[in-house]
């Protein structure tokens, strides 16, 4: 299947259908593999950096091999490739869940909104009030604009469906093991560092896409591109700060601040205009911004695929 056609169809399927629960999803298989390897690490007494690296390489290599072989099946290889491309993108599902949480918060139903927000974030939200939940869902949508869509799309353009799922193997390792805790601090080190490397360019492309989308939507930014870049570097992550800082300044609402993870209070750096809380109006602006930015980045990727013969297919 032509690369441009594959990208167009995958993006459209993602935006229209999201991630149906009934459809088998490869990331669940990767997650199950890491869960099993986590148990194996305990049995072997190997919660070490080398063992963690070997696990990530094994899951990524297996993913690449399975996808590569499946996309070369006679007659159905093209459709299988489309399935793997579509399954690796999650902008549609992200926006749907964000809107669901926003509707509940706007209606004042904090109790019903809390579990929805909890499904989007890794922080503890049990004690969060409405303002904290608004900030949590806004931060999740902004950060995952890269993690769930732009970064997978970037690696789809570079390496086809197999390249996308190599990236997802690393991203899943980071999501499950990439925490500085006694249990996963060493085992998850390689996955976290590899994710930092693979998401480096996409994170900055996401921030640029958000800024360009804001211009197209004629949004009144609360700060300059320089302010965004300065704030982006405050984050402990080399990548997460870029889409979050861009969204904060463009939507005129702050991100960061006191956040609870696993019962531990973490004072995250403030991003964007301080003292401006998220609300329904600002979240609606973020929703439009992320959607338009995602489409713009997809168009850029399609153009690059047509102009750069060194990209997939090789």
Short mmCIF file of C-alpha atoms in Angstrom, two decimals:
data_model
loop_
_atom_site.label_atom_id
_atom_site.label_comp_id
_atom_site.label_asym_id
_atom_site.label_seq_id
_atom_site.Cartn_x
_atom_site.Cartn_y
_atom_site.Cartn_z
CA UNK A 1 0.00 0.00 0.00
CA UNK A 2 1.27 3.48 -0.88
CA UNK A 3 2.72 5.27 2.16
CA UNK A 4 0.57 8.38 1.78
CA UNK A 5 -2.60 6.31 1.39
CA UNK A 6 -1.66 4.26 4.45
CA UNK A 7 -1.14 7.39 6.57
CA UNK A 8 -4.39 8.99 5.42
CA UNK A 9 -6.47 5.88 6.10
CA UNK A 10 -4.81 5.18 9.46
CA UNK A 11 -5.40 8.74 10.69
CA UNK A 12 -9.01 8.76 9.48
CA UNK A 13 -9.76 5.42 11.12
CA UNK A 14 -8.23 6.63 14.38
CA UNK A 15 -10.19 9.89 14.43
CA UNK A 16 -13.49 8.26 13.47
CA UNK A 17 -13.41 5.00 15.42
CA UNK A 18 -10.78 5.47 18.14
CA UNK A 19 -9.86 2.25 19.96
CA UNK A 20 -12.91 -0.06 20.13
CA UNK A 21 -12.68 -2.35 23.16
CA UNK A 22 -13.77 -5.37 21.11
CA UNK A 23 -10.88 -5.02 18.65
CA UNK A 24 -7.67 -6.91 19.55
CA UNK A 25 -4.94 -4.40 20.24
CA UNK A 26 -1.19 -5.13 19.88
CA UNK A 27 -0.25 -2.80 22.73
CA UNK A 28 -2.14 -5.09 25.11
CA UNK A 29 0.01 -7.97 23.88
CA UNK A 30 3.14 -5.92 24.49
CA UNK A 31 1.85 -5.01 27.94
CA UNK A 32 1.21 -8.66 28.75
CA UNK A 33 4.75 -9.51 27.63
CA UNK A 34 6.26 -6.89 29.94
CA UNK A 35 4.05 -8.03 32.82
CA UNK A 36 5.33 -11.58 32.35
CA UNK A 37 8.93 -10.39 32.10
CA UNK A 38 8.44 -8.38 35.29
CA UNK A 39 7.51 -11.60 37.11
CA UNK A 40 10.43 -13.41 35.46
CA UNK A 41 12.82 -10.72 36.69
CA UNK A 42 11.66 -11.46 40.24
CA UNK A 43 12.10 -15.21 39.84
CA UNK A 44 15.58 -14.83 38.40
CA UNK A 45 16.60 -12.06 40.78
CA UNK A 46 17.53 -9.93 37.79
CA UNK A 47 15.94 -6.52 38.35
CA UNK A 48 18.95 -4.94 36.67
CA UNK A 49 19.60 -2.50 33.85
CA UNK A 50 21.04 -5.16 31.51
CA UNK A 51 18.07 -7.49 32.04
CA UNK A 52 15.65 -4.60 31.53
CA UNK A 53 17.42 -3.65 28.31
CA UNK A 54 17.31 -7.25 27.09
CA UNK A 55 13.56 -7.36 27.77
CA UNK A 56 12.89 -4.19 25.77
CA UNK A 57 15.04 -5.40 22.87
CA UNK A 58 13.28 -8.77 22.92
CA UNK A 59 9.76 -7.28 22.87
CA UNK A 60 10.69 -4.71 20.22
CA UNK A 61 12.40 -7.30 18.00
CA UNK A 62 9.48 -9.71 18.30
CA UNK A 63 7.03 -6.91 17.49
CA UNK A 64 8.99 -5.88 14.42
CA UNK A 65 9.28 -9.47 13.21
CA UNK A 66 5.58 -10.25 13.66
CA UNK A 67 4.42 -7.04 11.98
CA UNK A 68 6.93 -7.33 9.14
CA UNK A 69 5.88 -10.90 8.36
CA UNK A 70 2.15 -10.17 8.74
CA UNK A 71 2.27 -7.23 6.34
CA UNK A 72 3.80 -9.49 3.70
CA UNK A 73 1.05 -12.07 3.70
CA UNK A 74 -0.30 -12.70 0.19
CA UNK A 75 -3.54 -10.86 -0.65
CA UNK A 76 -4.17 -9.47 2.86
CA UNK A 77 -0.78 -7.92 3.70
CA UNK A 78 -1.93 -4.41 2.83
CA UNK A 79 -5.00 -4.63 5.05
CA UNK A 80 -2.96 -6.10 7.88
CA UNK A 81 -0.50 -3.23 7.54
CA UNK A 82 -3.37 -0.75 7.71
CA UNK A 83 -4.67 -2.43 10.87
CA UNK A 84 -1.27 -2.18 12.56
CA UNK A 85 -0.91 1.46 11.47
CA UNK A 86 -4.39 2.38 12.72
CA UNK A 87 -4.00 0.47 15.99
CA UNK A 88 -0.80 2.37 16.80
CA UNK A 89 -2.50 5.79 16.75
CA UNK A 90 -4.69 6.97 19.63
CA UNK A 91 -5.64 10.62 19.09
CA UNK A 92 -9.31 9.81 18.57
CA UNK A 93 -9.60 7.86 21.81
CA UNK A 94 -7.61 10.47 23.73
CA UNK A 95 -9.88 13.31 22.66
CA UNK A 96 -13.03 11.30 23.32
CA UNK A 97 -12.00 10.48 26.88
CA UNK A 98 -10.88 14.07 27.47
CA UNK A 99 -14.26 15.38 26.28
CA UNK A 100 -16.05 12.84 28.45
CA UNK A 101 -14.21 14.05 31.54
CA UNK A 102 -14.79 17.68 30.55
CA UNK A 103 -18.55 17.19 30.19
CA UNK A 104 -18.77 15.71 33.68
CA UNK A 105 -16.65 18.46 35.21
CA UNK A 106 -18.63 21.16 33.43
CA UNK A 107 -21.82 19.62 34.84
CA UNK A 108 -20.29 19.77 38.32
CA UNK A 109 -20.22 15.98 38.75
CA UNK A 110 -16.75 15.71 40.25
CA UNK A 111 -17.36 12.23 41.67
CA UNK A 112 -18.25 10.82 38.24
CA UNK A 113 -15.40 12.69 36.54
CA UNK A 114 -12.72 11.40 38.91
CA UNK A 115 -12.53 7.77 37.60
CA UNK A 116 -12.61 9.03 34.01
CA UNK A 117 -9.66 11.33 34.69
CA UNK A 118 -7.91 8.52 36.59
CA UNK A 119 -8.03 6.45 33.40
CA UNK A 120 -6.12 9.17 31.56
CA UNK A 121 -3.36 9.95 34.07
CA UNK A 122 -0.81 8.16 36.25
CA UNK A 123 -1.17 10.56 39.20
CA UNK A 124 -3.41 10.03 42.24
CA UNK A 125 -6.70 11.88 41.75
CA UNK A 126 -8.68 10.58 44.75
CA UNK A 127 -8.23 13.84 46.67
CA UNK A 128 -8.30 16.24 43.71
CA UNK A 129 -10.97 18.92 43.57
CA UNK A 130 -12.54 20.14 40.31
CA UNK A 131 -9.65 22.52 39.58
CA UNK A 132 -7.12 19.72 40.05
CA UNK A 133 -9.09 17.40 37.78
CA UNK A 134 -9.34 20.06 35.06
CA UNK A 135 -5.56 20.51 35.19
CA UNK A 136 -4.96 16.76 35.17
CA UNK A 137 -7.07 16.09 32.08
CA UNK A 138 -5.61 19.11 30.25
CA UNK A 139 -2.05 17.97 30.98
CA UNK A 140 -2.86 14.44 29.84
CA UNK A 141 -4.38 15.57 26.54
CA UNK A 142 -1.46 17.92 25.85
CA UNK A 143 1.31 15.44 26.69
CA UNK A 144 -0.37 12.53 24.94
CA UNK A 145 -0.85 14.54 21.77
CA UNK A 146 2.77 13.51 21.26
CA UNK A 147 2.91 10.14 23.02
CA UNK A 148 -0.33 8.77 21.57
CA UNK A 149 -0.28 10.30 18.10
CA UNK A 150 2.60 12.39 16.78
CA UNK A 151 5.44 10.10 17.91
CA UNK A 152 3.78 6.90 16.60
CA UNK A 153 2.88 8.70 13.37
CA UNK A 154 6.47 9.90 13.00
CA UNK A 155 7.85 6.37 13.33
CA UNK A 156 5.13 5.04 11.03
CA UNK A 157 6.35 7.49 8.38
CA UNK A 158 10.00 6.58 8.99
CA UNK A 159 9.72 2.80 9.25
CA UNK A 160 6.22 1.75 8.27
CA UNK A 161 4.01 -0.36 10.57
CA UNK A 162 7.04 -2.30 11.84
CA UNK A 163 8.80 0.95 12.77
CA UNK A 164 5.70 2.17 14.57
CA UNK A 165 5.48 -0.99 16.67
CA UNK A 166 9.17 -0.91 17.49
CA UNK A 167 8.53 2.54 18.94
CA UNK A 168 5.40 1.33 20.75
CA UNK A 169 7.40 -1.48 22.36
CA UNK A 170 9.76 1.12 23.83
CA UNK A 171 6.92 3.46 24.78
CA UNK A 172 5.03 0.66 26.52
CA UNK A 173 8.16 -0.29 28.48
CA UNK A 174 8.48 3.33 29.61
CA UNK A 175 4.79 3.47 30.58
CA UNK A 176 4.98 0.28 32.66
CA UNK A 177 8.53 0.36 34.03
CA UNK A 178 9.79 3.91 33.57
CA UNK A 179 9.44 4.99 37.20
CA UNK A 180 12.20 5.86 39.66
CA UNK A 181 10.95 3.44 42.28
CA UNK A 182 12.81 0.67 44.13
CA UNK A 183 10.98 -1.90 42.00
CA UNK A 184 11.45 -0.41 38.54
CA UNK A 185 14.23 2.14 38.89
CA UNK A 186 16.87 -0.17 37.39
CA UNK A 187 14.70 -2.56 35.38
CA UNK A 188 12.99 0.31 33.58
CA UNK A 189 16.06 2.49 33.05
CA UNK A 190 16.76 1.41 29.47
CA UNK A 191 13.15 1.72 28.33
CA UNK A 192 12.86 5.21 29.79
CA UNK A 193 16.10 6.41 28.18
CA UNK A 194 15.21 4.81 24.83
CA UNK A 195 11.81 6.49 24.91
CA UNK A 196 13.50 9.85 25.57
CA UNK A 197 15.61 9.36 22.44
CA UNK A 198 12.82 8.13 20.15
CA UNK A 199 10.37 10.85 21.23
CA UNK A 200 12.89 13.71 21.06
CA UNK A 201 12.05 14.93 17.55
CA UNK A 202 8.30 14.14 17.69
CA UNK A 203 7.85 16.11 20.95
CA UNK A 204 9.27 19.24 19.38
CA UNK A 205 7.29 18.62 16.21
CA UNK A 206 4.17 18.41 18.38
CA UNK A 207 4.93 21.77 19.98
CA UNK A 208 5.51 23.32 16.55
CA UNK A 209 2.27 21.79 15.28
CA UNK A 210 0.35 23.23 18.23
CA UNK A 211 1.82 26.66 17.58
CA UNK A 212 0.98 26.54 13.86
CA UNK A 213 -2.52 25.28 14.62
CA UNK A 214 -3.05 28.19 17.00
CA UNK A 215 -2.17 30.59 14.21
CA UNK A 216 -4.62 28.87 11.87
CA UNK A 217 -7.34 29.05 14.55
CA UNK A 218 -6.45 32.70 15.29
CA UNK A 219 -5.95 31.99 18.97
CA UNK A 220 -4.55 34.72 21.21
CA UNK A 221 -1.44 33.17 22.72
CA UNK A 222 -0.61 34.09 26.30
CA UNK A 223 3.12 34.05 25.59
CA UNK A 224 5.75 33.92 22.88
CA UNK A 225 7.35 30.89 21.26
CA UNK A 226 10.44 31.72 23.30
CA UNK A 227 8.44 31.56 26.54
CA UNK A 228 7.16 28.15 25.51
CA UNK A 229 10.66 26.88 24.75
CA UNK A 230 11.96 28.23 28.07
CA UNK A 231 9.18 26.56 30.05
CA UNK A 232 9.55 23.29 28.13
CA UNK A 233 13.08 22.91 29.48
CA UNK A 234 11.86 23.12 33.09
CA UNK A 235 10.32 19.65 32.93
CA UNK A 236 12.23 16.68 34.35
CA UNK A 237 11.42 14.89 31.09
CA UNK A 238 13.35 16.09 28.02
CA UNK A 239 10.19 15.73 25.93
CA UNK A 240 6.96 16.03 27.96
CA UNK A 241 7.46 19.74 28.63
CA UNK A 242 7.28 20.72 24.96
CA UNK A 243 3.65 19.91 24.13
CA UNK A 244 2.54 20.84 27.65
CA UNK A 245 4.23 24.25 27.66
CA UNK A 246 2.89 24.97 24.17
CA UNK A 247 -0.67 24.06 25.21
CA UNK A 248 -0.42 26.06 28.44
CA UNK A 249 0.70 29.28 26.76
CA UNK A 250 -1.59 28.93 23.75
CA UNK A 251 -4.69 28.24 25.89
CA UNK A 252 -3.76 30.79 28.57
CA UNK A 253 -3.92 28.34 31.47
CA UNK A 254 -1.20 27.00 33.72
CA UNK A 255 0.15 23.48 34.02
CA UNK A 256 2.40 21.88 36.59
CA UNK A 257 2.40 22.46 40.35
CA UNK A 258 1.83 20.09 43.29
CA UNK A 259 0.93 16.60 42.03
CA UNK A 260 0.61 13.31 43.93
CA UNK A 261 2.15 10.13 42.50
CA UNK A 262 1.89 6.90 44.47
CA UNK A 263 1.14 8.80 47.65
CA UNK A 264 4.17 11.08 47.22
CA UNK A 265 3.68 14.82 46.64
CA UNK A 266 5.79 16.11 43.74
CA UNK A 267 6.11 19.84 43.07
CA UNK A 268 6.24 19.93 39.27
CA UNK A 269 7.60 23.07 37.54
CA UNK A 270 4.97 25.64 36.59
CA UNK A 271 4.36 25.86 32.84
CA UNK A 272 2.49 28.67 31.13
CA UNK A 273 0.76 31.62 32.81
CA UNK A 274 0.79 31.14 36.58
CA UNK A 275 -2.50 31.45 38.45
CA UNK A 276 -4.79 30.87 35.47
CA UNK A 277 -6.85 27.71 36.08
CA UNK A 278 -8.33 25.39 33.49
CA UNK A 279 -12.06 25.49 32.86
CA UNK A 280 -14.55 24.30 30.24
CA UNK A 281 -13.82 27.15 27.82
CA UNK A 282 -10.05 26.73 27.96
CA UNK A 283 -10.28 22.96 27.68
CA UNK A 284 -12.52 23.29 24.60
CA UNK A 285 -9.82 25.49 23.06
CA UNK A 286 -7.21 22.84 23.88
CA UNK A 287 -9.38 20.12 22.33
CA UNK A 288 -9.67 22.06 19.04
CA UNK A 289 -5.99 22.94 19.13
CA UNK A 290 -4.80 19.34 19.57
CA UNK A 291 -7.14 18.05 16.85
CA UNK A 292 -6.04 20.64 14.29
CA UNK A 293 -2.37 20.25 15.24
CA UNK A 294 -2.64 16.48 14.81
CA UNK A 295 -4.11 16.87 11.34
CA UNK A 296 -1.46 19.43 10.37
CA UNK A 297 1.38 17.18 11.56
CA UNK A 298 -0.14 14.27 9.64
CA UNK A 299 -0.19 16.38 6.47
CA UNK A 300 3.46 17.34 7.05
CA UNK A 301 4.38 13.67 7.48
CA UNK A 302 2.60 12.75 4.24
CA UNK A 303 4.47 15.48 2.38
CA UNK A 304 7.80 14.32 3.82
CA UNK A 305 7.07 10.72 2.81
CA UNK A 306 6.53 11.85 -0.77
CA UNK A 307 9.68 13.97 -0.85
CA UNK A 308 12.11 11.71 1.03
CA UNK A 309 12.76 8.40 -0.76
CA UNK A 310 14.87 7.10 2.14
CA UNK A 311 11.74 6.73 4.28
CA UNK A 312 9.52 3.64 4.30
CA UNK A 313 8.96 1.72 2.08
CA UNK A 314 12.60 0.94 1.52
#
